[in-house]
Amino acid sequence: MKRRPSFLVGIALGAALTVALTVLVAASSTEKISPVDARPREVYFPNSESLAPDEMRVIACGTGMPTTRASQAAACFLVELGNGDKFLFDIGSGSAERISSLQIPYDYLDKIFIGHLHGDHFGAIGELFIGGALMGRVVPLRIWGPSGQVPELGTKYAIEKMEEMYTWDLAGRAGLIDFRGYRTEVHEFDYKGVNQVVYQDNGVTIRSFPAIHSIDGPVSYSLEWNGLKFVFGSDTYPNKWFIEYAQDADLVVHECFVAVPDLVAKMRFTPESALLVGTQVHTAPEAFGKVMSAVKPRMAVAYHFFKDFDTTAAVNDRIRKTYDGPLSLAEDLMVWNITKDEITTRMAVVEEATWAPPGTQPAMPPKPSDRDSFSKRLGLADLEYSDFIAGGKWNVDDVLRPIYKEAGEVLGREFKYPGDE
Ligand SMILES: [Zn+2]
Ligand SMILES: [Zn+2]
């Protein structure tokens, strides 16, 4: 019984809507309110725009915290230059997926500059090391990073241990695929170097200067090319070197930490730790603003906070107490195009299921010698399955042999089935 009145109301509403829509359709067909010419894109679709020879593009591949979220990976910024060069600054946990969605051949993603060795700033390096080589990087992954007070606190040690951690992974791949990319090349430099050149090639100069964060070791970077300057802070308490060497920069990325009340309310920090971590180890939003007021970049980029509907306003208000210049509150996949005349800020729209584009150099067939050198290193006669494990194979040769035959027919050459003479 109760349903009857609302049913009737529904019919009445439906009829009214139909009349309204009919009027609208009639109006639009005569007044042409819909534009027919394409307007300039307000989003960035990867692999759809060429860079001008004097243009720099920066893409945030991670802007959040060590506890990564589907919406925010940890620190990672990609810099692409009009001369074709590409550089990654930090490669925090979760950022490898963002990088992959940008449709860049992996052999261009071979240069990483690490600001410090917290996991949220280099936690995805293993994914780029292994996954990048698997999808076309045939050169070593080149990594620049600071030394520490002792060798164990330096970049070289961290990367050596990462490769050791992957011993089984690498041994398991050697001899099966093109193994040339499964190497690293570490360039460790003095963390106390002040505005020291750590990279110079193809018109690009990258310098490092000390940062203050947790313990000795962290650094910030500047990249200069073709009259444009990008500065990346990694993590740091406001410091004099940053104020001095980030001057005259076009785009300046500096951490801006989760506001203290949110550290307590949302991350369950005690007030004591929230105050210490949020103001003394990191840069509080108010302090970020003060830094940017001193540096005066063409665009200030704040990152390293959970950017949500209920946190962003507070971060912005706190920054605006001390800074009134151009500001981007970064989130993952924010894109900046920088020329001498203009800086545009947009969001990238990515195809999540994209595959890596082909590399610039074709892959080579596997070399048995790669596997042999691993066996030697590990003190094993060979890396073949033991009799015990090999004896567990269930025979599916009858369906696998035709795959070899098919490949042979398609490619016009013979592929020997494993174990055949
Ligand atoms: Zn850190
Ligand atoms: Zn951090």
XYZ file of C-alpha atoms and ligand atoms in Angstrom:
423
model
C 0.000 0.000 0.000
C 2.798 2.375 0.935
C 4.444 2.014 -2.472
C 1.491 3.278 -4.459
C 1.861 7.057 -3.886
C 5.599 7.098 -4.695
C 4.926 5.012 -7.823
C 2.478 7.647 -8.988
C 4.916 10.451 -8.167
C 7.522 8.562 -10.229
C 5.253 8.489 -13.277
C 4.517 12.197 -12.929
C 8.234 13.049 -12.591
C 9.112 10.847 -15.550
C 6.595 12.640 -17.736
C 7.879 16.062 -16.669
C 11.467 15.015 -17.417
C 10.556 13.758 -20.868
C 8.961 17.111 -21.698
C 12.000 19.010 -20.365
C 14.452 16.842 -22.370
C 12.455 17.242 -25.551
C 12.588 21.023 -25.167
C 16.381 20.874 -24.515
C 17.122 18.681 -27.532
C 15.055 20.960 -29.739
C 16.906 24.029 -28.413
C 20.396 22.527 -28.886
C 19.732 21.448 -32.440
C 18.970 25.013 -33.463
C 21.372 27.014 -31.245
C 24.536 24.840 -31.720
C 25.653 25.125 -28.102
C 28.120 22.278 -28.503
C 31.581 23.280 -29.841
C 32.769 21.378 -32.900
C 36.445 22.419 -32.997
C 38.916 20.606 -30.735
C 40.164 22.766 -27.913
C 43.754 22.595 -26.554
C 44.214 19.574 -24.296
C 44.150 20.257 -20.606
C 45.569 16.849 -19.713
C 48.780 15.079 -20.669
C 48.441 11.799 -22.502
C 51.821 10.007 -22.429
C 53.398 9.378 -25.823
C 51.205 12.000 -27.488
C 53.288 15.193 -27.295
C 56.760 15.945 -28.623
C 59.013 18.053 -26.435
C 60.286 21.235 -28.065
C 64.106 21.459 -28.265
C 64.085 24.092 -25.504
C 61.453 22.467 -23.306
C 61.615 20.516 -20.040
C 58.870 18.202 -18.801
C 58.709 17.081 -15.174
C 56.331 14.342 -14.054
C 55.586 13.391 -10.446
C 55.755 9.587 -10.272
C 55.414 9.568 -6.481
C 54.502 12.289 -4.001
C 53.378 10.517 -0.836
C 54.677 8.730 2.213
C 56.544 5.478 3.035
C 53.219 3.706 3.459
C 52.225 3.796 -0.192
C 48.614 3.988 -1.313
C 46.837 3.205 -4.553
C 46.551 6.969 -5.094
C 50.059 7.963 -3.987
C 53.426 6.274 -4.418
C 56.472 7.560 -2.535
C 58.962 10.163 -3.781
C 59.894 10.052 -7.462
C 60.201 12.799 -10.082
C 61.024 12.227 -13.743
C 62.710 14.995 -15.720
C 62.578 14.825 -19.523
C 64.538 17.265 -21.666
C 64.086 18.455 -25.210
C 67.485 16.941 -26.100
C 66.061 13.452 -25.406
C 67.700 12.959 -21.999
C 65.679 11.593 -19.087
C 66.550 11.536 -15.389
C 64.820 10.070 -12.342
C 65.176 11.866 -9.035
C 64.465 9.390 -6.223
C 62.574 6.211 -6.947
C 60.375 5.662 -3.915
C 58.221 2.649 -3.149
C 55.330 2.251 -5.571
C 56.731 4.599 -8.213
C 57.696 1.891 -10.738
C 54.054 1.475 -11.769
C 53.704 5.207 -12.406
C 56.915 5.221 -14.427
C 55.719 2.295 -16.530
C 52.468 4.075 -17.379
C 54.414 6.873 -19.109
C 55.241 4.661 -22.116
C 58.949 5.457 -22.173
C 61.325 2.786 -23.512
C 63.243 1.374 -20.545
C 66.642 1.997 -22.071
C 65.981 5.726 -21.607
C 65.280 5.145 -17.901
C 68.837 4.255 -16.944
C 69.847 7.257 -14.812
C 68.661 7.619 -11.212
C 69.732 10.263 -8.721
C 68.970 9.248 -5.129
C 68.724 12.039 -2.557
C 68.878 9.748 0.472
C 68.473 6.113 1.333
C 65.103 6.005 3.103
C 62.889 3.358 1.513
C 60.335 5.943 0.441
C 63.052 7.498 -1.755
C 64.614 4.424 -3.369
C 62.310 1.507 -2.512
C 61.271 0.829 -6.124
C 64.810 0.650 -7.472
C 64.745 -3.142 -7.534
C 61.634 -3.069 -9.708
C 63.296 -0.784 -12.237
C 66.518 -2.827 -12.050
C 64.832 -6.169 -12.798
C 61.673 -5.066 -14.619
C 63.461 -2.481 -16.766
C 66.035 -5.036 -17.943
C 63.299 -7.543 -18.709
C 61.494 -4.965 -20.884
C 64.375 -3.675 -22.966
C 67.126 -1.940 -20.994
C 70.319 -3.509 -22.310
C 72.672 -1.110 -20.524
C 73.482 -1.068 -16.789
C 71.172 0.842 -14.467
C 73.227 3.896 -13.530
C 72.731 5.207 -10.001
C 74.091 8.370 -8.438
C 73.850 8.846 -4.691
C 75.624 10.163 -1.608
C 78.232 8.563 0.614
C 77.623 8.291 4.367
C 79.641 8.740 7.533
C 80.793 5.117 7.129
C 80.705 2.948 3.971
C 77.672 1.016 5.292
C 75.641 4.239 5.169
C 76.480 5.008 1.547
C 74.729 4.413 -1.781
C 77.333 1.914 -3.025
C 76.717 -0.358 -0.057
C 72.934 -0.157 -0.466
C 73.058 -1.099 -4.154
C 75.602 -3.876 -3.628
C 73.316 -5.368 -0.988
C 70.309 -4.982 -3.275
C 72.118 -6.998 -5.937
C 73.047 -9.577 -3.282
C 69.405 -9.736 -2.237
C 68.556 -10.554 -5.851
C 71.148 -13.355 -6.118
C 68.500 -16.038 -6.630
C 66.525 -13.813 -8.988
C 69.557 -13.062 -11.172
C 70.894 -16.625 -11.093
C 67.444 -17.816 -12.134
C 67.422 -15.546 -15.204
C 71.041 -15.881 -16.364
C 71.327 -17.912 -19.550
C 67.600 -17.664 -20.303
C 67.307 -14.068 -21.528
C 69.410 -11.143 -22.776
C 71.352 -10.494 -19.580
C 73.100 -7.246 -20.514
C 70.799 -4.955 -18.530
C 70.998 -6.857 -15.246
C 73.918 -4.799 -13.987
C 74.281 -1.617 -11.977
C 76.827 1.162 -12.181
C 77.046 3.205 -8.981
C 78.474 6.709 -8.811
C 78.795 7.508 -5.124
C 79.898 11.024 -4.254
C 80.748 12.912 -1.071
C 77.561 13.881 0.751
C 79.358 16.959 2.110
C 80.109 18.281 -1.382
C 78.692 21.788 -1.704
C 77.228 22.524 -5.134
C 79.565 19.887 -6.571
C 79.100 18.653 -10.117
C 78.106 14.984 -9.983
C 77.026 14.608 -13.620
C 77.873 16.482 -16.780
C 77.013 15.285 -20.267
C 75.142 16.351 -23.382
C 74.685 19.917 -22.094
C 73.233 18.767 -18.752
C 74.884 19.591 -15.435
C 73.669 18.044 -12.186
C 75.005 19.285 -8.873
C 74.515 18.100 -5.304
C 74.499 19.968 -2.026
C 74.005 18.690 1.537
C 70.563 18.242 3.083
C 69.673 17.850 6.765
C 67.473 14.859 7.520
C 67.565 12.068 10.141
C 71.339 11.444 10.072
C 74.272 12.614 7.906
C 74.105 11.622 4.245
C 71.066 13.155 2.479
C 71.581 15.592 -0.398
C 69.539 17.784 -2.733
C 70.151 18.181 -6.471
C 69.995 20.858 -9.122
C 69.797 20.080 -12.842
C 70.694 22.776 -15.347
C 70.190 22.515 -19.082
C 69.703 25.025 -21.842
C 69.075 27.938 -19.475
C 66.487 26.020 -17.423
C 66.995 24.877 -13.838
C 65.205 22.134 -11.889
C 65.865 21.608 -8.173
C 64.930 18.524 -6.177
C 65.126 18.569 -2.391
C 64.485 14.874 -1.535
C 63.936 15.103 2.263
C 65.407 17.908 4.308
C 64.950 20.274 7.181
C 65.182 23.813 5.777
C 68.868 24.418 5.137
C 71.191 27.200 4.037
C 72.581 25.278 1.063
C 69.115 24.857 -0.427
C 68.353 28.553 -0.039
C 71.606 29.417 -1.784
C 71.768 26.834 -4.589
C 68.078 26.669 -5.495
C 68.167 30.361 -6.461
C 67.191 31.225 -10.038
C 65.451 27.889 -10.488
C 62.419 27.457 -12.699
C 60.853 24.519 -10.865
C 61.740 23.759 -7.245
C 60.533 20.553 -5.614
C 60.857 20.513 -1.828
C 59.278 18.294 0.764
C 56.312 19.668 2.692
C 55.411 17.203 5.398
C 52.048 16.072 6.737
C 50.806 18.778 9.138
C 51.354 17.924 12.816
C 47.622 17.667 13.721
C 47.134 15.106 10.911
C 50.153 13.104 12.055
C 48.354 12.711 15.376
C 44.763 12.347 14.149
C 45.285 10.202 11.047
C 48.648 8.507 11.491
C 48.284 7.897 15.235
C 51.606 9.519 16.131
C 51.976 10.617 19.729
C 52.089 14.420 19.973
C 55.742 14.107 20.998
C 56.747 12.181 17.841
C 54.445 14.251 15.621
C 56.205 17.431 16.742
C 59.673 15.935 16.324
C 59.088 14.222 12.976
C 56.754 16.878 11.576
C 58.906 19.883 12.392
C 62.480 18.800 13.200
C 63.230 15.871 10.850
C 61.085 17.128 7.974
C 59.883 20.495 6.670
C 56.550 21.639 8.103
C 54.234 23.424 5.609
C 54.870 26.810 7.273
C 58.626 26.232 6.939
C 58.200 25.103 3.314
C 56.550 28.449 2.611
C 59.417 30.293 4.244
C 61.950 28.397 2.115
C 60.061 29.224 -1.082
C 59.730 32.884 -0.129
C 63.531 32.979 0.069
C 64.143 30.941 -3.117
C 61.405 32.610 -5.217
C 61.120 29.949 -7.936
C 58.950 30.334 -11.015
C 57.019 27.355 -9.608
C 57.229 25.869 -6.113
C 56.247 22.215 -5.789
C 55.232 20.803 -2.400
C 55.163 17.023 -1.924
C 55.478 14.365 0.794
C 52.069 14.604 2.414
C 48.911 12.540 2.010
C 46.958 14.729 -0.378
C 43.296 14.154 0.404
C 40.058 16.090 0.429
C 40.415 16.610 4.156
C 44.162 17.380 4.394
C 44.939 19.622 1.422
C 43.227 22.764 2.655
C 45.175 22.733 5.920
C 48.512 22.230 4.146
C 47.692 25.036 1.724
C 46.589 27.418 4.504
C 49.772 26.749 6.454
C 52.000 27.309 3.389
C 50.126 30.517 2.565
C 50.990 31.964 5.972
C 54.563 32.322 4.707
C 54.518 32.162 0.890
C 52.319 33.808 -1.740
C 54.104 32.807 -4.955
C 53.268 30.209 -7.630
C 52.554 26.860 -5.990
C 51.728 23.295 -6.981
C 50.523 20.932 -4.268
C 51.849 17.853 -5.986
C 50.025 14.617 -6.488
C 51.008 11.549 -8.466
C 51.069 12.078 -12.238
C 51.113 15.861 -12.072
C 52.999 17.207 -15.093
C 54.861 20.481 -15.574
C 55.994 21.719 -18.984
C 58.678 24.334 -18.630
C 60.063 26.768 -21.177
C 61.628 30.170 -20.641
C 58.267 31.773 -21.400
C 55.811 29.561 -19.623
C 55.228 26.859 -17.030
C 52.052 24.826 -17.414
C 50.720 22.417 -14.793
C 48.436 19.553 -15.769
C 47.592 16.017 -14.786
C 48.600 13.001 -16.866
C 45.888 10.590 -17.880
C 47.441 7.173 -18.257
C 46.511 3.859 -19.778
C 47.062 1.564 -16.818
C 47.444 -1.609 -18.866
C 50.080 -0.220 -21.211
C 53.051 -2.435 -22.163
C 56.565 -1.070 -22.327
C 57.349 0.355 -25.785
C 60.090 -1.460 -27.688
C 63.644 -0.605 -26.661
C 65.919 1.207 -29.051
C 68.283 -1.774 -29.312
C 67.074 -5.249 -30.242
C 67.463 -7.994 -27.653
C 70.097 -10.674 -28.083
C 69.507 -14.426 -27.619
C 70.499 -15.845 -24.213
C 74.139 -16.766 -23.625
C 74.930 -19.960 -21.664
C 78.108 -18.245 -20.436
C 75.994 -15.879 -18.274
C 74.702 -18.907 -16.378
C 78.151 -20.482 -16.154
C 79.624 -17.391 -14.559
C 76.890 -17.499 -11.919
C 77.516 -21.169 -11.140
C 81.208 -20.413 -10.745
C 80.510 -17.499 -8.410
C 78.206 -19.631 -6.284
C 80.591 -22.612 -6.177
C 78.184 -24.910 -8.014
C 79.077 -27.310 -10.838
C 76.090 -25.909 -12.724
C 72.711 -24.262 -12.142
C 70.734 -27.067 -13.746
C 67.907 -28.598 -11.712
C 69.071 -31.300 -9.310
C 68.061 -34.871 -10.218
C 65.515 -34.703 -7.402
C 63.723 -31.610 -8.783
C 64.083 -32.604 -12.450
C 62.593 -35.991 -11.530
C 59.413 -34.231 -10.459
C 58.613 -32.928 -13.957
C 55.293 -34.138 -15.299
C 55.522 -34.939 -18.975
C 53.816 -32.356 -21.207
C 56.318 -32.660 -24.096
C 53.494 -33.602 -26.447
C 51.989 -30.104 -26.176
C 55.278 -28.180 -25.898
C 57.071 -29.691 -28.904
C 54.472 -28.227 -31.314
C 55.227 -24.728 -29.937
C 58.866 -25.128 -31.010
C 57.690 -26.465 -34.366
C 55.299 -23.518 -34.775
C 58.075 -21.003 -34.011
C 60.288 -22.767 -36.543
C 57.621 -22.587 -39.230
C 56.773 -18.948 -38.560
C 60.401 -17.790 -38.457
C 61.809 -20.160 -41.046
C 64.540 -21.686 -38.884
C 64.954 -24.614 -36.559
C 64.692 -24.388 -32.768
C 66.106 -27.436 -30.983
C 63.830 -28.833 -28.281
C 65.680 -28.910 -24.926
C 67.256 -32.303 -24.292
C 67.194 -33.374 -27.969
C 70.474 -34.249 -29.659
Zn 63.587 10.486 4.474
Zn 60.691 10.763 2.731
